[in-house]
mmCIF file of C-alpha atoms in Angstrom:
data_model
loop_
_atom_site.group_PDB
_atom_site.id
_atom_site.type_symbol
_atom_site.label_atom_id
_atom_site.label_comp_id
_atom_site.label_asym_id
_atom_site.label_seq_id
_atom_site.Cartn_x
_atom_site.Cartn_y
_atom_site.Cartn_z
ATOM 1 C CA MET A 1171 -0.121 -0.341 0.045
ATOM 2 C CA ASP A 1172 0.898 3.508 -1.167
ATOM 3 C CA THR A 1173 2.035 5.525 1.677
ATOM 4 C CA PHE A 1174 -0.750 8.334 2.187
ATOM 5 C CA ARG A 1175 0.942 11.987 2.725
ATOM 6 C CA VAL A 1176 -0.929 14.563 5.210
ATOM 7 C CA GLY A 1177 0.286 18.294 5.178
ATOM 8 C CA ILE A 1178 -0.561 20.330 7.445
ATOM 9 C CA THR A 1179 -0.266 23.863 7.060
ATOM 10 C CA ALA A 1180 2.223 26.135 8.840
ATOM 11 C CA ASP A 1181 -0.343 29.119 9.687
ATOM 12 C CA VAL A 1182 -1.573 26.592 12.893
ATOM 13 C CA LEU A 1183 1.785 27.103 14.746
ATOM 14 C CA GLN A 1184 1.844 29.283 17.643
ATOM 15 C CA SER A 1185 4.926 31.108 18.047
ATOM 16 C CA ASP A 1186 6.183 28.177 20.538
ATOM 17 C CA GLY A 1187 5.690 25.840 17.370
ATOM 18 C CA LEU A 1188 3.078 24.045 18.511
ATOM 19 C CA PRO A 1189 0.043 23.190 16.960
ATOM 20 C CA ILE A 1190 -2.677 25.582 17.708
ATOM 21 C CA PHE A 1191 -5.257 22.570 18.333
ATOM 22 C CA GLY A 1192 -3.094 20.818 21.157
ATOM 23 C CA LYS A 1193 -1.142 17.153 20.459
ATOM 24 C CA ALA A 1194 -4.142 15.148 20.941
ATOM 25 C CA PRO A 1195 -6.117 15.038 17.548
ATOM 26 C CA LEU A 1196 -2.414 14.635 15.723
ATOM 27 C CA ALA A 1197 -3.146 11.101 16.496
ATOM 28 C CA MET A 1198 -5.974 10.478 14.896
ATOM 29 C CA LEU A 1199 -3.322 10.811 11.282
ATOM 30 C CA ASP A 1200 -0.896 8.314 13.553
ATOM 31 C CA GLN A 1201 -2.318 4.992 11.430
ATOM 32 C CA PRO A 1202 -0.935 2.260 9.111
ATOM 33 C CA GLY A 1203 -0.117 3.680 5.835
ATOM 34 C CA ILE A 1204 -0.673 7.602 7.116
ATOM 35 C CA THR A 1205 2.474 9.736 7.619
ATOM 36 C CA TRP A 1206 2.125 13.652 7.974
ATOM 37 C CA GLU A 1207 3.851 16.282 8.472
ATOM 38 C CA PHE A 1208 3.900 20.597 9.253
ATOM 39 C CA MET A 1209 4.777 22.367 5.854
ATOM 40 C CA ASP A 1210 7.122 25.515 4.853
ATOM 41 C CA THR A 1211 6.582 27.854 6.724
ATOM 42 C CA GLU A 1212 6.734 30.852 3.785
ATOM 43 C CA SER A 1213 3.942 30.104 1.599
ATOM 44 C CA SER A 1214 0.792 31.430 1.874
ATOM 45 C CA GLU A 1215 -0.375 29.696 -0.709
ATOM 46 C CA VAL A 1216 -0.390 25.702 -2.058
ATOM 47 C CA THR A 1217 2.009 25.461 -4.270
ATOM 48 C CA PRO A 1218 2.399 23.144 -7.012
ATOM 49 C CA ALA A 1219 5.241 21.536 -4.986
ATOM 50 C CA HIS A 1220 2.795 20.828 -2.451
ATOM 51 C CA ALA A 1221 0.290 19.366 -4.581
ATOM 52 C CA ALA A 1222 2.887 16.657 -5.750
ATOM 53 C CA ARG A 1223 4.124 16.083 -2.123
ATOM 54 C CA TYR A 1224 0.937 15.380 -0.514
ATOM 55 C CA ASP A 1225 -2.477 13.510 -0.708
ATOM 56 C CA ALA A 1226 -4.131 15.742 1.646
ATOM 57 C CA ILE A 1227 -3.776 19.164 2.602
ATOM 58 C CA CYS A 1228 -5.826 20.099 6.050
ATOM 59 C CA ALA A 1229 -5.692 24.344 5.939
ATOM 60 C CA MET A 1230 -6.028 26.827 7.817
ATOM 61 C CA LEU A 1231 -5.845 30.391 5.568
ATOM 62 C CA THR A 1232 -3.350 29.236 3.357
ATOM 63 C CA ARG A 1233 -4.904 30.217 -0.435
ATOM 64 C CA VAL A 1234 -5.377 27.154 -2.918
ATOM 65 C CA THR A 1235 -5.290 28.723 -6.335
ATOM 66 C CA PRO A 1236 -5.609 26.888 -9.751
ATOM 67 C CA ALA A 1237 -1.830 27.853 -10.447
ATOM 68 C CA SER A 1238 -1.457 25.391 -6.858
ATOM 69 C CA LEU A 1239 -3.506 22.574 -8.674
ATOM 70 C CA SER A 1240 -0.999 22.775 -12.209
ATOM 71 C CA GLY A 1241 1.481 20.446 -11.759
ATOM 72 C CA ALA A 1242 1.410 17.731 -14.200
ATOM 73 C CA ASP A 1243 2.900 15.348 -11.123
ATOM 74 C CA ARG A 1244 0.082 16.133 -8.812
ATOM 75 C CA ARG A 1245 -0.818 13.661 -6.402
ATOM 76 C CA LEU A 1246 -4.094 15.265 -4.195
ATOM 77 C CA LYS A 1247 -6.942 14.751 -3.590
ATOM 78 C CA LEU A 1248 -8.437 16.434 -0.796
ATOM 79 C CA ILE A 1249 -8.139 20.021 0.795
ATOM 80 C CA ALA A 1250 -9.073 19.552 4.048
ATOM 81 C CA ARG A 1251 -10.197 23.147 5.592
ATOM 82 C CA PHE A 1252 -10.024 24.159 9.259
ATOM 83 C CA GLY A 1253 -13.126 25.736 9.202
ATOM 84 C CA VAL A 1254 -16.102 26.302 7.542
ATOM 85 C CA GLY A 1255 -15.681 29.850 5.136
ATOM 86 C CA TYR A 1256 -13.683 28.183 1.994
ATOM 87 C CA ASP A 1257 -13.331 31.811 0.134
ATOM 88 C CA THR A 1258 -9.562 30.762 0.688
ATOM 89 C CA ILE A 1259 -9.558 28.219 -2.066
ATOM 90 C CA ASP A 1260 -10.434 28.275 -5.636
ATOM 91 C CA VAL A 1261 -13.712 26.011 -5.788
ATOM 92 C CA PRO A 1262 -13.905 25.506 -9.926
ATOM 93 C CA ALA A 1263 -10.157 24.384 -10.052
ATOM 94 C CA CYS A 1264 -10.496 22.192 -7.471
ATOM 95 C CA ASN A 1265 -12.855 20.673 -9.870
ATOM 96 C CA THR A 1266 -11.433 20.487 -12.538
ATOM 97 C CA ALA A 1267 -8.015 18.968 -11.123
ATOM 98 C CA GLY A 1268 -10.385 16.586 -8.943
ATOM 99 C CA VAL A 1269 -9.333 17.594 -5.657
ATOM 100 C CA TRP A 1270 -12.084 17.429 -2.829
ATOM 101 C CA LEU A 1271 -12.869 20.305 -0.808
ATOM 102 C CA THR A 1272 -14.153 19.807 2.959
ATOM 103 C CA ILE A 1273 -15.089 22.231 5.887
ATOM 104 C CA ALA A 1274 -15.496 21.818 9.273
ATOM 105 C CA PRO A 1275 -19.400 22.837 10.805
ATOM 106 C CA ASP A 1276 -19.157 20.723 13.522
ATOM 107 C CA GLY A 1277 -15.907 22.628 14.536
ATOM 108 C CA VAL A 1278 -17.475 26.242 14.484
ATOM 109 C CA ARG A 1279 -21.158 25.613 15.631
ATOM 110 C CA ARG A 1280 -20.783 26.983 19.481
ATOM 111 C CA PRO A 1281 -17.305 28.771 19.138
ATOM 112 C CA VAL A 1282 -18.841 31.363 16.730
ATOM 113 C CA ALA A 1283 -22.280 31.680 17.232
ATOM 114 C CA THR A 1284 -20.414 32.185 20.886
ATOM 115 C CA SER A 1285 -18.514 34.343 19.721
ATOM 116 C CA ALA A 1286 -21.044 36.913 18.049
ATOM 117 C CA LEU A 1287 -23.156 36.268 20.854
ATOM 118 C CA THR A 1288 -20.202 37.733 23.262
ATOM 119 C CA LEU A 1289 -20.100 40.483 20.631
ATOM 120 C CA MET A 1290 -23.208 42.058 21.482
ATOM 121 C CA LEU A 1291 -23.060 41.014 25.380
ATOM 122 C CA MET A 1292 -19.845 43.087 25.077
ATOM 123 C CA LEU A 1293 -21.401 45.641 23.059
ATOM 124 C CA ALA A 1294 -25.070 45.616 25.143
ATOM 125 C CA GLN A 1295 -23.358 46.486 28.367
ATOM 126 C CA LYS A 1296 -20.838 48.651 27.147
ATOM 127 C CA VAL A 1297 -18.247 46.534 28.772
ATOM 128 C CA LEU A 1298 -14.973 48.217 26.428
ATOM 129 C CA ILE A 1299 -15.806 51.661 27.400
ATOM 130 C CA LYS A 1300 -16.380 50.341 31.008
ATOM 131 C CA ASP A 1301 -12.964 48.885 30.689
ATOM 132 C CA ARG A 1302 -11.227 52.200 30.188
ATOM 133 C CA LEU A 1303 -13.158 54.070 32.998
ATOM 134 C CA THR A 1304 -11.970 51.808 35.088
ATOM 135 C CA ARG A 1305 -8.342 51.270 34.218
ATOM 136 C CA SER A 1306 -8.130 55.393 34.109
ATOM 137 C CA GLY A 1307 -9.564 55.910 37.130
ATOM 138 C CA ARG A 1308 -13.142 58.197 35.547
ATOM 139 C CA TRP A 1309 -15.571 56.074 37.762
ATOM 140 C CA ASN A 1310 -17.250 59.659 37.988
ATOM 141 C CA GLU A 1311 -18.492 58.965 34.107
ATOM 142 C CA LYS A 1312 -20.263 55.704 34.823
ATOM 143 C CA LEU A 1313 -23.754 57.422 34.846
ATOM 144 C CA ASP A 1314 -22.875 58.898 30.844
ATOM 145 C CA HIS A 1315 -22.257 55.053 29.556
ATOM 146 C CA MET A 1316 -25.794 53.127 30.071
ATOM 147 C CA GLY A 1317 -26.181 50.112 28.640
ATOM 148 C CA THR A 1318 -28.659 48.723 26.480
ATOM 149 C CA GLY A 1319 -31.125 45.646 27.885
ATOM 150 C CA LEU A 1320 -31.509 42.880 26.161
ATOM 151 C CA THR A 1321 -35.477 41.689 27.073
ATOM 152 C CA GLY A 1322 -38.227 42.570 24.060
ATOM 153 C CA ARG A 1323 -35.381 43.797 21.934
ATOM 154 C CA THR A 1324 -34.556 42.408 18.078
ATOM 155 C CA LEU A 1325 -31.761 40.009 17.576
ATOM 156 C CA GLY A 1326 -31.703 40.093 13.859
ATOM 157 C CA SER A 1327 -29.111 37.291 11.846
ATOM 158 C CA ILE A 1328 -28.115 37.417 7.912
ATOM 159 C CA GLY A 1329 -28.308 33.628 7.357
ATOM 160 C CA ILE A 1330 -29.620 30.688 9.684
ATOM 161 C CA GLY A 1331 -27.656 28.465 9.021
ATOM 162 C CA ASN A 1332 -25.048 26.385 10.994
ATOM 163 C CA ILE A 1333 -24.111 29.504 13.178
ATOM 164 C CA GLY A 1334 -26.877 31.576 12.590
ATOM 165 C CA ALA A 1335 -29.401 29.057 14.095
ATOM 166 C CA GLU A 1336 -27.268 28.145 17.080
ATOM 167 C CA LEU A 1337 -26.841 32.313 17.701
ATOM 168 C CA PHE A 1338 -30.617 32.238 18.375
ATOM 169 C CA ARG A 1339 -30.540 28.741 20.227
ATOM 170 C CA LEU A 1340 -28.140 30.225 22.748
ATOM 171 C CA ALA A 1341 -30.177 33.740 22.288
ATOM 172 C CA LYS A 1342 -33.459 32.351 23.675
ATOM 173 C CA PRO A 1343 -33.183 32.678 27.349
ATOM 174 C CA LEU A 1344 -32.361 36.419 26.586
ATOM 175 C CA ASP A 1345 -36.234 36.815 25.400
ATOM 176 C CA MET A 1346 -35.184 38.656 22.617
ATOM 177 C CA VAL A 1347 -37.370 38.727 19.230
ATOM 178 C CA ALA A 1348 -35.864 36.588 16.713
ATOM 179 C CA ILE A 1349 -35.833 37.505 12.996
ATOM 180 C CA ALA A 1350 -34.009 36.738 9.837
ATOM 181 C CA HIS A 1351 -33.147 36.929 6.414
ATOM 182 C CA ASP A 1352 -32.588 34.093 4.852
ATOM 183 C CA PRO A 1353 -34.160 32.935 1.059
ATOM 184 C CA ALA A 1354 -32.735 29.265 1.575
ATOM 185 C CA ILE A 1355 -34.484 28.229 4.520
ATOM 186 C CA ASP A 1356 -37.458 26.762 4.905
ATOM 187 C CA PRO A 1357 -39.998 29.255 6.331
ATOM 188 C CA ALA A 1358 -41.829 26.357 8.339
ATOM 189 C CA GLN A 1359 -38.354 25.506 9.813
ATOM 190 C CA ALA A 1360 -37.788 28.976 10.621
ATOM 191 C CA ALA A 1361 -40.847 28.990 12.083
ATOM 192 C CA ALA A 1362 -40.036 25.731 14.288
ATOM 193 C CA MET A 1363 -37.059 27.890 15.642
ATOM 194 C CA GLY A 1364 -39.288 30.961 16.870
ATOM 195 C CA ILE A 1365 -38.096 32.986 13.783
ATOM 196 C CA ARG A 1366 -39.345 35.250 11.857
ATOM 197 C CA LEU A 1367 -37.882 35.741 8.217
ATOM 198 C CA VAL A 1368 -38.263 39.243 6.740
ATOM 199 C CA ASP A 1369 -37.016 40.392 3.811
ATOM 200 C CA MET A 1370 -33.947 42.153 3.589
ATOM 201 C CA ASP A 1371 -34.570 45.683 4.654
ATOM 202 C CA THR A 1372 -37.052 44.683 7.236
ATOM 203 C CA LEU A 1373 -33.785 43.267 8.777
ATOM 204 C CA PHE A 1374 -32.036 46.314 8.345
ATOM 205 C CA ARG A 1375 -34.877 48.383 9.747
ATOM 206 C CA GLU A 1376 -35.682 46.798 12.690
ATOM 207 C CA SER A 1377 -32.898 45.068 14.480
ATOM 208 C CA ASP A 1378 -31.472 46.520 17.650
ATOM 209 C CA PHE A 1379 -28.188 43.521 17.403
ATOM 210 C CA LEU A 1380 -27.814 42.291 13.385
ATOM 211 C CA ALA A 1381 -25.403 39.316 13.239
ATOM 212 C CA VAL A 1382 -24.104 38.838 9.711
ATOM 213 C CA ASN A 1383 -23.956 34.756 9.717
ATOM 214 C CA CYS A 1384 -23.526 34.379 5.896
ATOM 215 C CA PRO A 1385 -20.637 33.023 3.706
ATOM 216 C CA LEU A 1386 -18.698 35.506 1.323
ATOM 217 C CA ASN A 1387 -19.674 34.467 -2.208
ATOM 218 C CA GLU A 1388 -20.287 36.981 -5.107
ATOM 219 C CA HIS A 1389 -23.610 37.535 -3.920
ATOM 220 C CA THR A 1390 -22.659 38.584 -0.352
ATOM 221 C CA ARG A 1391 -19.587 40.751 -1.031
ATOM 222 C CA GLY A 1392 -20.430 44.258 -0.114
ATOM 223 C CA LEU A 1393 -24.137 43.600 0.891
ATOM 224 C CA VAL A 1394 -23.944 45.821 3.835
ATOM 225 C CA ASP A 1395 -23.367 48.970 2.252
ATOM 226 C CA ALA A 1396 -24.603 51.949 2.894
ATOM 227 C CA ARG A 1397 -27.922 52.071 2.289
ATOM 228 C CA LYS A 1398 -28.829 49.167 3.987
ATOM 229 C CA LEU A 1399 -26.867 50.844 7.203
ATOM 230 C CA ALA A 1400 -29.458 53.750 6.444
ATOM 231 C CA LEU A 1401 -32.032 51.560 7.354
ATOM 232 C CA MET A 1402 -31.077 51.007 11.193
ATOM 233 C CA LYS A 1403 -31.769 51.710 13.990
ATOM 234 C CA PRO A 1404 -29.735 55.008 15.537
ATOM 235 C CA GLY A 1405 -29.338 52.400 18.677
ATOM 236 C CA ALA A 1406 -28.861 49.853 16.706
ATOM 237 C CA TYR A 1407 -25.454 47.195 16.724
ATOM 238 C CA LEU A 1408 -24.148 45.418 13.434
ATOM 239 C CA ILE A 1409 -22.114 42.475 14.244
ATOM 240 C CA ASN A 1410 -19.727 40.440 12.088
ATOM 241 C CA THR A 1411 -18.185 37.688 12.496
ATOM 242 C CA ALA A 1412 -18.269 35.694 8.704
ATOM 243 C CA ARG A 1413 -15.821 37.824 6.558
ATOM 244 C CA GLY A 1414 -15.196 41.551 6.411
ATOM 245 C CA PRO A 1415 -15.553 41.962 2.984
ATOM 246 C CA ILE A 1416 -19.308 41.031 3.418
ATOM 247 C CA VAL A 1417 -19.549 44.552 4.670
ATOM 248 C CA ASP A 1418 -18.969 48.224 3.120
ATOM 249 C CA GLU A 1419 -16.128 49.219 5.453
ATOM 250 C CA LYS A 1420 -15.802 52.373 4.417
ATOM 251 C CA ALA A 1421 -19.907 53.408 4.756
ATOM 252 C CA LEU A 1422 -19.760 51.160 8.241
ATOM 253 C CA TYR A 1423 -17.297 53.739 9.505
ATOM 254 C CA ALA A 1424 -19.445 56.452 7.916
ATOM 255 C CA ALA A 1425 -22.315 55.617 10.128
ATOM 256 C CA LEU A 1426 -20.118 54.792 13.181
ATOM 257 C CA ALA A 1427 -18.413 57.994 13.171
ATOM 258 C CA GLN A 1428 -21.407 60.104 12.661
ATOM 259 C CA GLY A 1429 -24.137 58.411 15.418
ATOM 260 C CA ARG A 1430 -26.168 57.127 12.737
ATOM 261 C CA ILE A 1431 -25.985 53.456 14.284
ATOM 262 C CA ALA A 1432 -24.792 52.410 18.057
ATOM 263 C CA GLY A 1433 -21.539 50.561 17.654
ATOM 264 C CA ALA A 1434 -20.195 47.144 16.098
ATOM 265 C CA GLY A 1435 -18.452 43.906 16.748
ATOM 266 C CA LEU A 1436 -16.148 43.010 14.279
ATOM 267 C CA ASP A 1437 -13.885 40.069 14.232
ATOM 268 C CA VAL A 1438 -13.384 40.322 10.321
ATOM 269 C CA PHE A 1439 -12.023 43.262 8.394
ATOM 270 C CA GLU A 1440 -11.976 43.812 4.682
ATOM 271 C CA GLN A 1441 -8.258 43.671 4.969
ATOM 272 C CA GLU A 1442 -6.401 41.479 7.277
ATOM 273 C CA PRO A 1443 -3.994 41.712 8.978
ATOM 274 C CA THR A 1444 -5.844 44.956 9.191
ATOM 275 C CA PRO A 1445 -3.629 47.999 8.691
ATOM 276 C CA GLN A 1446 -3.243 49.862 12.214
ATOM 277 C CA ASP A 1447 -3.963 53.361 11.034
ATOM 278 C CA ASN A 1448 -7.501 51.991 10.058
ATOM 279 C CA PRO A 1449 -9.980 54.529 10.987
ATOM 280 C CA ILE A 1450 -12.444 52.229 12.745
ATOM 281 C CA LEU A 1451 -9.851 51.275 15.059
ATOM 282 C CA GLN A 1452 -10.034 54.857 16.504
ATOM 283 C CA LEU A 1453 -14.103 54.448 17.489
ATOM 284 C CA ASP A 1454 -15.102 54.130 21.090
ATOM 285 C CA ASN A 1455 -18.648 52.671 20.153
ATOM 286 C CA VAL A 1456 -16.530 49.177 18.173
ATOM 287 C CA VAL A 1457 -15.062 45.756 19.705
ATOM 288 C CA VAL A 1458 -12.461 44.333 17.605
ATOM 289 C CA THR A 1459 -10.739 40.980 17.444
ATOM 290 C CA PRO A 1460 -8.086 39.874 15.045
ATOM 291 C CA HIS A 1461 -10.348 36.917 13.055
ATOM 292 C CA ALA A 1462 -9.779 35.250 16.443
ATOM 293 C CA ILE A 1463 -12.422 35.590 18.642
ATOM 294 C CA CYS A 1464 -13.868 32.401 18.321
ATOM 295 C CA PHE A 1465 -10.315 30.620 19.308
ATOM 296 C CA THR A 1466 -10.652 28.116 22.145
ATOM 297 C CA ASP A 1467 -9.166 25.117 22.930
ATOM 298 C CA GLU A 1468 -12.326 23.609 22.069
ATOM 299 C CA CYS A 1469 -12.597 25.447 19.241
ATOM 300 C CA MET A 1470 -9.244 24.168 17.253
ATOM 301 C CA ARG A 1471 -9.913 20.703 18.823
ATOM 302 C CA THR A 1472 -12.644 20.595 16.885
ATOM 303 C CA LEU A 1473 -11.705 21.563 13.890
ATOM 304 C CA ALA A 1474 -8.630 19.972 13.666
ATOM 305 C CA GLU A 1475 -10.771 16.708 14.334
ATOM 306 C CA SER A 1476 -12.587 17.068 11.557
ATOM 307 C CA ALA A 1477 -10.122 17.735 8.854
ATOM 308 C CA PHE A 1478 -7.976 14.765 10.099
ATOM 309 C CA ARG A 1479 -11.217 12.522 10.120
ATOM 310 C CA ALA A 1480 -11.647 14.251 6.310
ATOM 311 C CA ALA A 1481 -7.773 12.788 5.987
ATOM 312 C CA VAL A 1482 -8.288 9.947 6.971
ATOM 313 C CA ASP A 1483 -11.801 9.105 5.080
ATOM 314 C CA VAL A 1484 -10.081 9.381 1.740
ATOM 315 C CA ALA A 1485 -6.849 7.461 2.651
ATOM 316 C CA ARG A 1486 -9.075 4.858 2.951
ATOM 317 C CA GLY A 1487 -11.720 5.006 -0.062
ATOM 318 C CA ARG A 1488 -13.630 6.640 2.086
ATOM 319 C CA THR A 1489 -15.943 9.576 0.897
ATOM 320 C CA PRO A 1490 -15.713 12.208 4.005
ATOM 321 C CA PRO A 1491 -18.257 14.206 5.059
ATOM 322 C CA TYR A 1492 -19.132 18.072 5.128
ATOM 323 C CA LEU A 1493 -18.056 17.496 1.125
ATOM 324 C CA VAL A 1494 -18.489 20.847 -0.529
ATOM 325 C CA ASN A 1495 -17.767 19.686 -4.446
ATOM 326 C CA PRO A 1496 -18.720 15.979 -5.226
ATOM 327 C CA GLN A 1497 -18.376 16.988 -8.710
ATOM 328 C CA ALA A 1498 -14.706 16.669 -8.390
ATOM 329 C CA ARG A 1499 -15.028 13.218 -8.104
ATOM 330 C CA SER A 1500 -16.142 12.520 -11.931
ATOM 331 C CA ALA A 1501 -12.451 14.608 -13.383
ATOM 332 C CA ARG A 1502 -11.215 11.958 -10.028
ATOM 333 C CA THR A 1503 -12.174 9.263 -12.375
ATOM 334 C CA ALA A 1504 -12.293 10.258 -15.836
#
């Protein structure tokens, strides 16, 4: 039996050289006929040499482009994402090359939903402002920064998929009104979750807290634009833990700086890392994190287990779960 080689992108390594998911999940790859290694640290993109060396690549943010899969000696069969978004992967190129792509929704469902809830609570309670007041001894200003109670407020979501549905489930004890826009969901399914489906404009008009829970694609890039932001209440907050380019960042800055909306919680940006001179970073009504708010031991362990399980499935001739492009099979067998 030929050895099945698994490459793990180096962007999972911490400054101490240890993987962010710990050592335990790597035991899943310690099986007969499978070898694994961390890939070189210099490349932010899979190269033809990588595709020739590995049967499976487990990737965090490393990109896969048509050039990545252009080599004649390619042996790559699988890209297993440590995550649910795959805007870093050229799916048509994978289809043409017969390379399967898997994601790990089981790893991000709870951690990302919890992250969105965390940002909502921080904004509602004005935690960041009150932290600054306390650290600078300005206790006499605390009455100037009243928070927003959540009971009866409206929580809206762009999307009720894996993460959006979990966010609503976690928020249920807060007695908020739940609304969402998602053309892909069955209205009966939404109703069973206690969520009222509305059109996009109504979602922006009625939400007190509006969470972005949709993937980045050609339909959602720039979806949250100046026109939609203008529909929001002056006391409303926007939360984005999905992808930065879904939101027009300049339009969001204008709405925040001019007080047309109350604030925002952002884990993602149009450009990452976002420049230090990004004006959004200077605003007091914004909570920001470096596309890592969901990074916990639980999240990273589960993501790694999902990706490694997919690699083992392919090594053993099985179709892995959470397959994005089953149509790549035809190119594999052609």
